[in-house]
Short mmCIF file of C-alpha atoms in Angstrom, two decimals:
data_model
loop_
_atom_site.label_atom_id
_atom_site.label_comp_id
_atom_site.label_asym_id
_atom_site.label_seq_id
_atom_site.Cartn_x
_atom_site.Cartn_y
_atom_site.Cartn_z
CA MET A 109 -45.16 -79.89 -69.75
CA THR A 110 -46.09 -76.88 -67.63
CA TRP A 111 -44.23 -73.57 -67.30
CA ILE A 112 -45.47 -70.98 -64.80
CA GLN A 113 -43.72 -67.80 -63.77
CA LYS A 114 -44.72 -65.14 -61.28
CA GLU A 115 -43.07 -62.39 -59.30
CA ILE A 116 -44.07 -61.99 -55.67
CA THR A 117 -43.25 -59.48 -52.96
CA LEU A 118 -42.38 -60.93 -49.57
CA ALA A 119 -43.55 -59.37 -46.33
CA GLU A 120 -40.90 -56.96 -45.06
CA ARG A 121 -38.61 -58.43 -42.42
CA PRO A 122 -35.93 -57.06 -40.08
CA ARG A 123 -32.24 -57.81 -40.49
CA GLY A 124 -31.55 -61.49 -39.83
CA PHE A 125 -32.41 -64.95 -41.09
CA HIS A 126 -36.09 -65.84 -41.60
CA LEU A 127 -38.01 -68.98 -42.52
CA ILE A 128 -40.17 -68.25 -45.59
CA THR A 129 -41.11 -71.71 -46.89
CA ASP A 130 -44.83 -71.26 -46.21
CA GLU A 131 -44.97 -67.75 -47.67
CA ILE A 132 -43.32 -68.97 -50.88
CA LEU A 133 -45.60 -71.99 -51.21
CA GLN A 134 -48.79 -69.99 -50.60
CA ASN A 135 -47.91 -68.04 -53.71
CA VAL A 136 -47.57 -71.06 -56.03
CA PRO A 137 -50.59 -73.33 -55.52
CA GLU A 138 -49.86 -74.44 -59.13
CA ILE A 139 -47.21 -76.77 -57.67
CA GLN A 140 -50.10 -79.10 -56.77
CA SER A 141 -50.60 -79.95 -60.46
CA ILE A 142 -46.95 -81.00 -61.01
CA LYS A 143 -46.01 -84.69 -60.67
CA ILE A 144 -42.27 -84.25 -61.27
CA GLY A 145 -40.66 -80.86 -61.64
CA LEU A 146 -38.48 -78.07 -60.36
CA VAL A 147 -39.25 -74.71 -58.83
CA HIS A 148 -36.64 -71.97 -59.29
CA LEU A 149 -36.45 -68.92 -57.03
CA LEU A 150 -34.56 -65.73 -57.83
CA LEU A 151 -34.29 -63.08 -55.13
CA LYS A 152 -34.04 -59.91 -57.25
CA HIS A 153 -31.66 -58.08 -54.90
CA THR A 154 -27.94 -57.81 -54.15
CA SER A 155 -27.98 -57.28 -50.38
CA ALA A 156 -30.05 -60.26 -49.21
CA SER A 157 -29.91 -64.01 -49.90
CA LEU A 158 -31.86 -67.25 -50.15
CA SER A 159 -30.62 -70.43 -48.48
CA LEU A 160 -31.85 -73.84 -47.38
CA ASN A 161 -31.26 -74.67 -43.74
CA GLU A 162 -32.69 -75.92 -40.46
CA ASN A 163 -36.43 -75.29 -40.11
CA PHE A 164 -37.07 -76.09 -36.45
CA ASP A 165 -34.90 -74.25 -33.91
CA PRO A 166 -35.01 -70.42 -34.25
CA ASP A 167 -31.63 -70.29 -32.50
CA VAL A 168 -30.01 -71.58 -35.69
CA ARG A 169 -31.18 -68.44 -37.52
CA LYS A 170 -29.84 -66.20 -34.73
CA ASP A 171 -26.47 -67.96 -34.78
CA MET A 172 -26.33 -67.60 -38.57
CA GLU A 173 -26.83 -63.82 -38.26
CA ASN A 174 -24.10 -63.58 -35.63
CA TYR A 175 -21.69 -65.75 -37.62
CA PHE A 176 -21.99 -63.53 -40.70
CA LEU A 177 -21.87 -60.35 -38.59
CA ASN A 178 -18.47 -61.53 -37.34
CA SER A 179 -17.07 -63.01 -40.53
CA VAL A 180 -18.03 -60.16 -42.90
CA LYS A 181 -17.29 -57.07 -40.86
CA GLU A 182 -18.62 -53.56 -41.28
CA ASN A 183 -16.18 -50.68 -41.72
CA GLU A 184 -13.23 -52.64 -43.10
CA THR A 185 -10.56 -50.04 -43.89
CA TYR A 186 -10.25 -51.30 -47.48
CA TYR A 187 -13.95 -50.86 -48.38
CA LEU A 188 -14.45 -48.32 -51.18
CA HIS A 189 -18.22 -48.78 -51.57
CA LYS A 190 -19.43 -46.93 -48.46
CA SER A 191 -21.95 -44.33 -49.64
CA GLU A 192 -25.03 -46.43 -48.83
CA GLY A 193 -24.11 -47.11 -45.20
CA ALA A 194 -21.84 -49.38 -43.18
CA ASP A 195 -24.19 -52.33 -43.59
CA ASP A 196 -24.25 -52.15 -47.40
CA MET A 197 -20.94 -53.60 -48.62
CA PRO A 198 -21.06 -56.45 -46.07
CA ALA A 199 -24.59 -57.17 -47.35
CA HIS A 200 -23.32 -57.48 -50.95
CA ILE A 201 -20.57 -59.88 -49.84
CA LYS A 202 -22.97 -62.06 -47.83
CA SER A 203 -25.36 -62.09 -50.78
CA SER A 204 -22.68 -63.64 -53.02
CA ILE A 205 -21.53 -66.11 -50.35
CA LEU A 206 -25.04 -67.41 -49.67
CA GLY A 207 -26.51 -66.84 -53.12
CA THR A 208 -29.75 -65.38 -54.46
CA THR A 209 -31.09 -68.37 -56.40
CA LEU A 210 -32.44 -71.75 -55.34
CA THR A 211 -33.71 -74.62 -57.48
CA LEU A 212 -35.89 -77.09 -55.57
CA PRO A 213 -37.50 -80.38 -56.59
CA VAL A 214 -41.26 -80.94 -56.82
CA THR A 215 -42.77 -84.41 -56.33
CA ASN A 216 -46.47 -85.34 -56.51
CA GLY A 217 -47.68 -81.77 -56.10
CA GLN A 218 -45.39 -80.80 -53.26
CA ILE A 219 -41.99 -79.26 -52.79
CA ASN A 220 -39.70 -82.15 -51.82
CA LEU A 221 -37.17 -81.08 -49.20
CA GLY A 222 -35.47 -82.93 -46.37
CA THR A 223 -37.43 -83.23 -43.12
CA TRP A 224 -35.43 -80.46 -41.46
CA GLN A 225 -34.95 -78.19 -44.47
CA GLY A 226 -36.69 -74.87 -44.96
CA ILE A 227 -36.20 -71.83 -47.19
CA TYR A 228 -34.43 -68.89 -45.52
CA LEU A 229 -34.64 -65.26 -46.50
CA CYS A 230 -31.35 -63.84 -45.25
CA GLU A 231 -31.87 -60.10 -44.81
CA HIS A 232 -28.45 -58.46 -44.62
CA ARG A 233 -29.52 -54.78 -44.57
CA ASN A 234 -30.68 -52.92 -41.46
CA TYR A 235 -33.68 -51.65 -43.43
CA GLY A 236 -33.93 -53.78 -46.55
CA GLY A 237 -37.59 -53.20 -47.30
CA ALA A 238 -39.92 -55.70 -48.95
CA ARG A 239 -37.97 -58.15 -51.13
CA ARG A 240 -39.12 -59.48 -54.48
CA VAL A 241 -38.81 -63.11 -55.62
CA LEU A 242 -39.30 -64.33 -59.19
CA ILE A 243 -40.68 -67.88 -59.12
CA THR A 244 -40.35 -70.17 -62.16
CA LEU A 245 -42.11 -73.53 -62.02
CA GLU A 246 -41.60 -76.25 -64.61
CA GLY A 247 -42.66 -79.87 -64.69
CA GLU A 248 -45.13 -82.41 -65.92
CA MET B 134 -39.16 -84.51 -73.02
CA THR B 135 -38.08 -86.79 -70.17
CA TRP B 136 -38.53 -86.26 -66.43
CA ILE B 137 -37.03 -88.76 -64.01
CA GLN B 138 -36.75 -88.44 -60.26
CA LYS B 139 -35.25 -90.76 -57.67
CA GLU B 140 -33.97 -90.55 -54.14
CA ILE B 141 -30.73 -92.35 -53.35
CA THR B 142 -28.78 -92.97 -50.15
CA LEU B 143 -25.04 -92.37 -50.37
CA ALA B 144 -22.52 -94.64 -48.67
CA GLU B 145 -21.71 -93.26 -45.22
CA ARG B 146 -18.53 -91.20 -45.08
CA PRO B 147 -16.41 -89.67 -42.32
CA ARG B 148 -16.19 -85.93 -41.70
CA GLY B 149 -14.44 -84.20 -44.59
CA PHE B 150 -14.75 -83.59 -48.33
CA HIS B 151 -15.38 -86.58 -50.61
CA LEU B 152 -15.57 -87.10 -54.37
CA ILE B 153 -18.92 -88.72 -55.21
CA THR B 154 -19.28 -88.15 -58.98
CA ASP B 155 -19.16 -91.87 -59.82
CA GLU B 156 -21.56 -92.86 -57.04
CA ILE B 157 -24.10 -90.29 -58.24
CA LEU B 158 -23.80 -91.32 -61.90
CA GLN B 159 -24.12 -95.03 -61.15
CA ASN B 160 -27.55 -94.25 -59.77
CA VAL B 161 -28.86 -92.47 -62.87
CA PRO B 162 -28.07 -94.58 -65.94
CA GLU B 163 -31.10 -92.81 -67.48
CA ILE B 164 -28.76 -89.89 -68.25
CA GLN B 165 -27.56 -91.95 -71.23
CA SER B 166 -30.88 -91.38 -73.00
CA ILE B 167 -30.73 -87.56 -72.72
CA LYS B 168 -29.23 -85.54 -75.60
CA ILE B 169 -29.53 -82.12 -73.94
CA GLY B 170 -30.67 -81.69 -70.37
CA LEU B 171 -30.02 -80.87 -66.75
CA VAL B 172 -29.61 -83.01 -63.67
CA HIS B 173 -30.55 -81.44 -60.32
CA LEU B 174 -29.24 -82.73 -57.01
CA LEU B 175 -30.71 -81.90 -53.60
CA LEU B 176 -28.86 -83.08 -50.52
CA LYS B 177 -31.75 -83.47 -48.04
CA HIS B 178 -29.78 -82.39 -44.96
CA THR B 179 -28.75 -79.21 -43.17
CA SER B 180 -25.32 -80.19 -41.85
CA ALA B 181 -23.56 -81.33 -45.04
CA SER B 182 -23.15 -79.82 -48.52
CA LEU B 183 -22.67 -80.48 -52.21
CA SER B 184 -20.05 -78.61 -54.22
CA LEU B 185 -18.16 -78.83 -57.52
CA ASN B 186 -14.38 -78.76 -57.22
CA GLU B 187 -11.06 -80.33 -58.15
CA ASN B 188 -11.31 -84.04 -58.90
CA PHE B 189 -7.67 -85.11 -59.02
CA ASP B 190 -5.53 -84.23 -55.99
CA PRO B 191 -6.96 -85.55 -52.67
CA ASP B 192 -4.97 -82.83 -50.87
CA VAL B 193 -7.47 -80.26 -52.15
CA ARG B 194 -10.21 -82.03 -50.20
CA LYS B 195 -8.05 -82.11 -47.04
CA ASP B 196 -7.24 -78.40 -47.36
CA MET B 197 -10.94 -77.64 -47.83
CA GLU B 198 -11.78 -79.40 -44.57
CA ASN B 199 -9.06 -77.50 -42.73
CA TYR B 200 -10.08 -74.16 -44.22
CA PHE B 201 -13.66 -74.56 -43.03
CA LEU B 202 -12.55 -75.94 -39.65
CA ASN B 203 -10.66 -72.66 -39.14
CA SER B 204 -13.14 -70.24 -40.68
CA VAL B 205 -16.32 -71.59 -39.01
CA LYS B 206 -15.17 -72.34 -35.49
CA GLU B 207 -16.71 -74.66 -32.94
CA ASN B 208 -17.68 -73.29 -29.53
CA GLU B 209 -18.13 -69.63 -30.51
CA THR B 210 -19.33 -67.89 -27.35
CA TYR B 211 -22.36 -66.45 -29.17
CA TYR B 212 -23.73 -69.82 -30.36
CA LEU B 213 -27.17 -70.56 -28.90
CA HIS B 214 -27.82 -73.80 -30.82
CA LYS B 215 -25.51 -76.16 -28.90
CA SER B 216 -27.64 -79.09 -27.78
CA GLU B 217 -26.62 -81.40 -30.64
CA GLY B 218 -22.87 -81.05 -30.08
CA ALA B 219 -20.04 -78.62 -30.80
CA ASP B 220 -19.85 -79.72 -34.45
CA ASP B 221 -23.54 -79.06 -35.15
CA MET B 222 -23.93 -75.28 -35.49
CA PRO B 223 -20.71 -74.96 -37.54
CA ALA B 224 -22.10 -77.71 -39.79
CA HIS B 225 -25.29 -75.71 -40.40
CA ILE B 226 -23.27 -72.60 -41.28
CA LYS B 227 -20.98 -74.50 -43.68
CA SER B 228 -24.05 -76.08 -45.27
CA SER B 229 -25.44 -72.66 -46.17
CA ILE B 230 -22.08 -71.31 -47.35
CA LEU B 231 -21.43 -74.24 -49.69
CA GLY B 232 -25.03 -75.09 -50.51
CA THR B 233 -27.09 -78.28 -50.72
CA THR B 234 -28.23 -78.11 -54.35
CA LEU B 235 -26.40 -78.46 -57.66
CA THR B 236 -27.74 -78.23 -61.20
CA LEU B 237 -25.44 -79.79 -63.81
CA PRO B 238 -25.65 -79.97 -67.61
CA VAL B 239 -26.14 -83.19 -69.57
CA THR B 240 -24.83 -83.53 -73.15
CA ASN B 241 -25.15 -86.57 -75.41
CA GLY B 242 -25.90 -88.98 -72.57
CA GLN B 243 -23.21 -87.77 -70.19
CA ILE B 244 -22.85 -85.25 -67.42
CA ASN B 245 -20.86 -82.38 -68.94
CA LEU B 246 -18.39 -80.93 -66.44
CA GLY B 247 -14.98 -79.32 -66.82
CA THR B 248 -12.02 -81.70 -67.09
CA TRP B 249 -11.00 -81.13 -63.47
CA GLN B 250 -14.48 -80.82 -61.93
CA GLY B 251 -16.08 -83.44 -59.72
CA ILE B 252 -19.01 -83.54 -57.30
CA TYR B 253 -18.06 -83.24 -53.63
CA LEU B 254 -20.06 -84.43 -50.66
CA CYS B 255 -18.91 -82.13 -47.85
CA GLU B 256 -19.61 -83.95 -44.58
CA HIS B 257 -19.55 -81.40 -41.78
CA ARG B 258 -20.65 -83.60 -38.88
CA ASN B 259 -18.35 -85.92 -36.93
CA TYR B 260 -20.90 -88.71 -37.36
CA GLY B 261 -23.28 -87.59 -40.09
CA GLY B 262 -24.55 -91.01 -41.10
CA ALA B 263 -25.69 -91.99 -44.60
CA ARG B 264 -26.86 -88.94 -46.56
CA ARG B 265 -29.80 -88.86 -48.96
CA VAL B 266 -29.81 -87.13 -52.36
CA LEU B 267 -32.91 -86.46 -54.45
CA ILE B 268 -31.98 -86.56 -58.14
CA THR B 269 -34.19 -84.87 -60.76
CA LEU B 270 -33.28 -85.38 -64.40
CA GLU B 271 -34.92 -83.49 -67.24
CA GLY B 272 -34.08 -83.25 -70.93
CA GLU B 273 -34.79 -84.43 -74.41
CA MET C 149 -40.33 -76.78 -75.66
CA THR C 150 -36.85 -75.60 -76.67
CA TRP C 151 -33.48 -76.95 -75.49
CA ILE C 152 -30.30 -75.23 -76.65
CA GLN C 153 -26.79 -75.85 -75.40
CA LYS C 154 -23.51 -74.22 -76.33
CA GLU C 155 -20.07 -73.83 -74.86
CA ILE C 156 -18.44 -70.41 -75.09
CA THR C 157 -15.02 -69.06 -74.19
CA LEU C 158 -15.00 -65.78 -72.29
CA ALA C 159 -12.46 -63.05 -73.00
CA GLU C 160 -9.48 -63.46 -70.66
CA ARG C 161 -9.59 -61.24 -67.60
CA PRO C 162 -7.17 -60.37 -64.79
CA ARG C 163 -7.63 -61.54 -61.22
CA GLY C 164 -10.67 -59.91 -59.66
CA PHE C 165 -14.44 -59.65 -60.07
CA HIS C 166 -15.85 -58.77 -63.50
CA LEU C 167 -19.29 -58.00 -64.90
CA ILE C 168 -19.99 -60.38 -67.81
CA THR C 169 -23.77 -60.13 -68.29
CA ASP C 170 -23.51 -58.61 -71.78
CA GLU C 171 -20.85 -61.04 -72.95
CA ILE C 172 -22.98 -63.99 -71.85
CA LEU C 173 -26.14 -62.64 -73.48
CA GLN C 174 -24.41 -61.84 -76.81
CA ASN C 175 -23.69 -65.55 -77.07
CA VAL C 176 -27.29 -66.71 -76.64
CA PRO C 177 -29.53 -64.64 -78.96
CA GLU C 178 -31.82 -67.71 -78.85
CA ILE C 179 -33.14 -66.38 -75.52
CA GLN C 180 -35.25 -63.99 -77.59
CA SER C 181 -37.47 -66.87 -78.73
CA ILE C 182 -38.26 -68.05 -75.16
CA LYS C 183 -41.43 -66.78 -73.45
CA ILE C 184 -40.84 -68.52 -70.09
CA GLY C 185 -37.68 -70.45 -69.35
CA LEU C 186 -34.41 -70.85 -67.54
CA VAL C 187 -30.81 -70.39 -68.61
CA HIS C 188 -28.18 -72.45 -66.79
CA LEU C 189 -24.52 -71.50 -66.72
CA LEU C 190 -21.67 -73.82 -65.73
CA LEU C 191 -18.19 -72.35 -65.42
CA LYS C 192 -16.04 -75.39 -66.30
CA HIS C 193 -13.20 -74.57 -63.88
CA THR C 194 -12.28 -75.05 -60.22
CA SER C 195 -10.38 -71.82 -59.50
CA ALA C 196 -12.92 -69.19 -60.61
CA SER C 197 -16.62 -68.59 -59.88
CA LEU C 198 -19.90 -67.18 -61.13
CA SER C 199 -22.07 -64.98 -58.92
CA LEU C 200 -24.92 -62.50 -59.14
CA ASN C 201 -24.26 -59.11 -57.60
CA GLU C 202 -24.32 -55.33 -57.98
CA ASN C 203 -24.01 -54.17 -61.59
CA PHE C 204 -23.45 -50.43 -61.19
CA ASP C 205 -20.57 -49.38 -58.92
CA PRO C 206 -17.19 -50.94 -59.89
CA ASP C 207 -16.04 -50.39 -56.29
CA VAL C 208 -18.26 -53.28 -55.21
CA ARG C 209 -16.18 -55.61 -57.38
CA LYS C 210 -12.92 -54.25 -55.92
CA ASP C 211 -14.21 -54.67 -52.36
CA MET C 212 -15.27 -58.24 -53.16
CA GLU C 213 -11.74 -59.09 -54.34
CA ASN C 214 -10.25 -57.58 -51.19
CA TYR C 215 -12.71 -59.33 -48.90
CA PHE C 216 -11.85 -62.74 -50.33
CA LEU C 217 -8.13 -61.95 -50.40
CA ASN C 218 -8.39 -61.40 -46.63
CA SER C 219 -10.79 -64.18 -45.72
CA VAL C 220 -9.18 -66.98 -47.75
CA LYS C 221 -5.48 -66.39 -47.20
CA GLU C 222 -2.55 -67.55 -49.28
CA ASN C 223 0.19 -69.60 -47.64
CA GLU C 224 -1.80 -71.03 -44.75
CA THR C 225 0.56 -73.36 -42.91
CA TYR C 226 -1.89 -76.24 -43.18
CA TYR C 227 -2.22 -76.15 -46.99
CA LEU C 228 -0.98 -79.37 -48.61
CA HIS C 229 -1.96 -78.50 -52.20
CA LYS C 230 0.79 -75.97 -53.02
CA SER C 231 2.46 -77.18 -56.23
CA GLU C 232 0.51 -74.88 -58.56
CA GLY C 233 1.34 -71.65 -56.71
CA ALA C 234 0.25 -69.73 -53.62
CA ASP C 235 -2.89 -68.44 -55.36
CA ASP C 236 -4.14 -71.92 -56.32
CA MET C 237 -5.58 -73.48 -53.14
CA PRO C 238 -7.28 -70.20 -52.10
CA ALA C 239 -8.79 -70.10 -55.61
CA HIS C 240 -10.27 -73.59 -55.15
CA ILE C 241 -11.78 -72.58 -51.80
CA LYS C 242 -13.28 -69.36 -53.18
CA SER C 243 -14.68 -71.33 -56.12
CA SER C 244 -16.65 -73.58 -53.77
CA ILE C 245 -17.80 -70.70 -51.56
CA LEU C 246 -19.13 -68.63 -54.49
CA GLY C 247 -20.06 -71.51 -56.79
CA THR C 248 -19.56 -72.28 -60.47
CA THR C 249 -23.19 -72.64 -61.58
CA LEU C 250 -26.06 -70.18 -61.94
CA THR C 251 -29.64 -70.78 -63.05
CA LEU C 252 -31.43 -67.61 -64.19
CA PRO C 253 -35.02 -66.97 -65.27
CA VAL C 254 -36.03 -65.93 -68.80
CA THR C 255 -39.19 -63.90 -69.44
CA ASN C 256 -40.51 -62.71 -72.80
CA GLY C 257 -37.21 -63.17 -74.61
CA GLN C 258 -35.00 -61.60 -71.97
CA ILE C 259 -33.03 -62.67 -68.94
CA ASN C 260 -35.08 -61.49 -65.94
CA LEU C 261 -32.84 -60.20 -63.15
CA GLY C 262 -33.30 -57.52 -60.51
CA THR C 263 -32.56 -53.93 -61.59
CA TRP C 264 -29.17 -53.93 -59.88
CA GLN C 265 -28.17 -57.55 -60.55
CA GLY C 266 -25.48 -58.60 -63.01
CA ILE C 267 -23.46 -61.77 -63.65
CA TYR C 268 -19.95 -61.74 -62.19
CA LEU C 269 -16.99 -63.78 -63.35
CA CYS C 270 -14.86 -64.06 -60.21
CA GLU C 271 -11.30 -64.77 -61.38
CA HIS C 272 -9.35 -66.12 -58.42
CA ARG C 273 -6.06 -67.00 -60.16
CA ASN C 274 -3.32 -64.49 -60.94
CA TYR C 275 -3.19 -65.82 -64.51
CA GLY C 276 -6.36 -67.84 -65.02
CA GLY C 277 -6.51 -67.67 -68.79
CA ALA C 278 -9.68 -67.66 -70.88
CA ARG C 279 -12.55 -69.36 -69.02
CA ARG C 280 -15.17 -71.61 -70.61
CA VAL C 281 -18.91 -71.50 -69.82
CA LEU C 282 -21.41 -74.16 -70.86
CA ILE C 283 -24.80 -72.51 -71.43
CA THR C 284 -28.01 -74.58 -71.33
CA LEU C 285 -31.24 -72.82 -72.30
CA GLU C 286 -34.67 -74.39 -71.84
CA GLY C 287 -38.15 -72.96 -72.14
CA GLU C 288 -41.20 -72.52 -74.27
#
């Protein structure tokens, strides 16, 4: 039984949805020693998200950004939490809708996703900075 | 410590929300040997979802479908990803909102959910086909 | 390798979003003996949710409640599941959007979240009663 944990800092990205599968995997070569296991990701922030979705057509990521821009609006009259900018409260809401944790299966030394699935970093702030991810790997 | 992993194919279902608790459990009789553990489910697709929700009244599942039909519309003018049909981009969005993974507790050989909780397959495509689920079971 | 599982009952809370990190942790002092691990939470209900979000400004929790009040409306004409009150079907929908499970990393005897992250109980019913959480702790 193996337990490995490490915190990584992702390259900074602009607002929008980004495919980060390769960047995550480059940071945990230890996955190669796991026959059956799980890898858990925690994005340690409250204004960005992690999600699994389509890994091929970049238009999907653009449409995602536009969907959430329209469905979680800036400057709602009822917002009380406004001191950090108009993009901040919508970012918190999107972060809870999409979530900041992912648990993914590992099989024979590789992450085992569907053919079209990839890991998204969903950056909801205009200037979110470099985001940190705590990776926990367990398996045998 | 036990680790078991298997990929199953669910019976094909029409668009909508479906209760699949029994179909999942029939595929992992190995749960019966686990005293304390977790079972992880990954739906290996990007246009359907897994969720926990009410297991008794089928009207809840119909209302869920109608809520998401209204809140994630087809044919938004800003959609760029349209080549696979009007139901495709909304299906990707719903998949990220609801999620494609679930981790559930196991106690004394049984999945341990609330009295009214069941596992939903949320089929967002008009013709999604048979969906695959990778099941990872760990425990002692 | 340690496996611990216990079911707790949270203090009853009014409708809205509530920070429950401390109440959860008080119930699992066993975390202190784990060097690397994961703690899994299942809220055993279908009309409330668990989420990670901002732990400092209470206005964030108020804005969350108002966002979901507006985006998942009561009394939609298409709702069929109405017998348990106007707040019931919206509560089921919010429960699936936000989710009822969380898996969180443990490091050196402590839950390891981002500086500004806390665990929310999202109570979607007007009178939801005391909610139960099944906690599963694993690690070494």
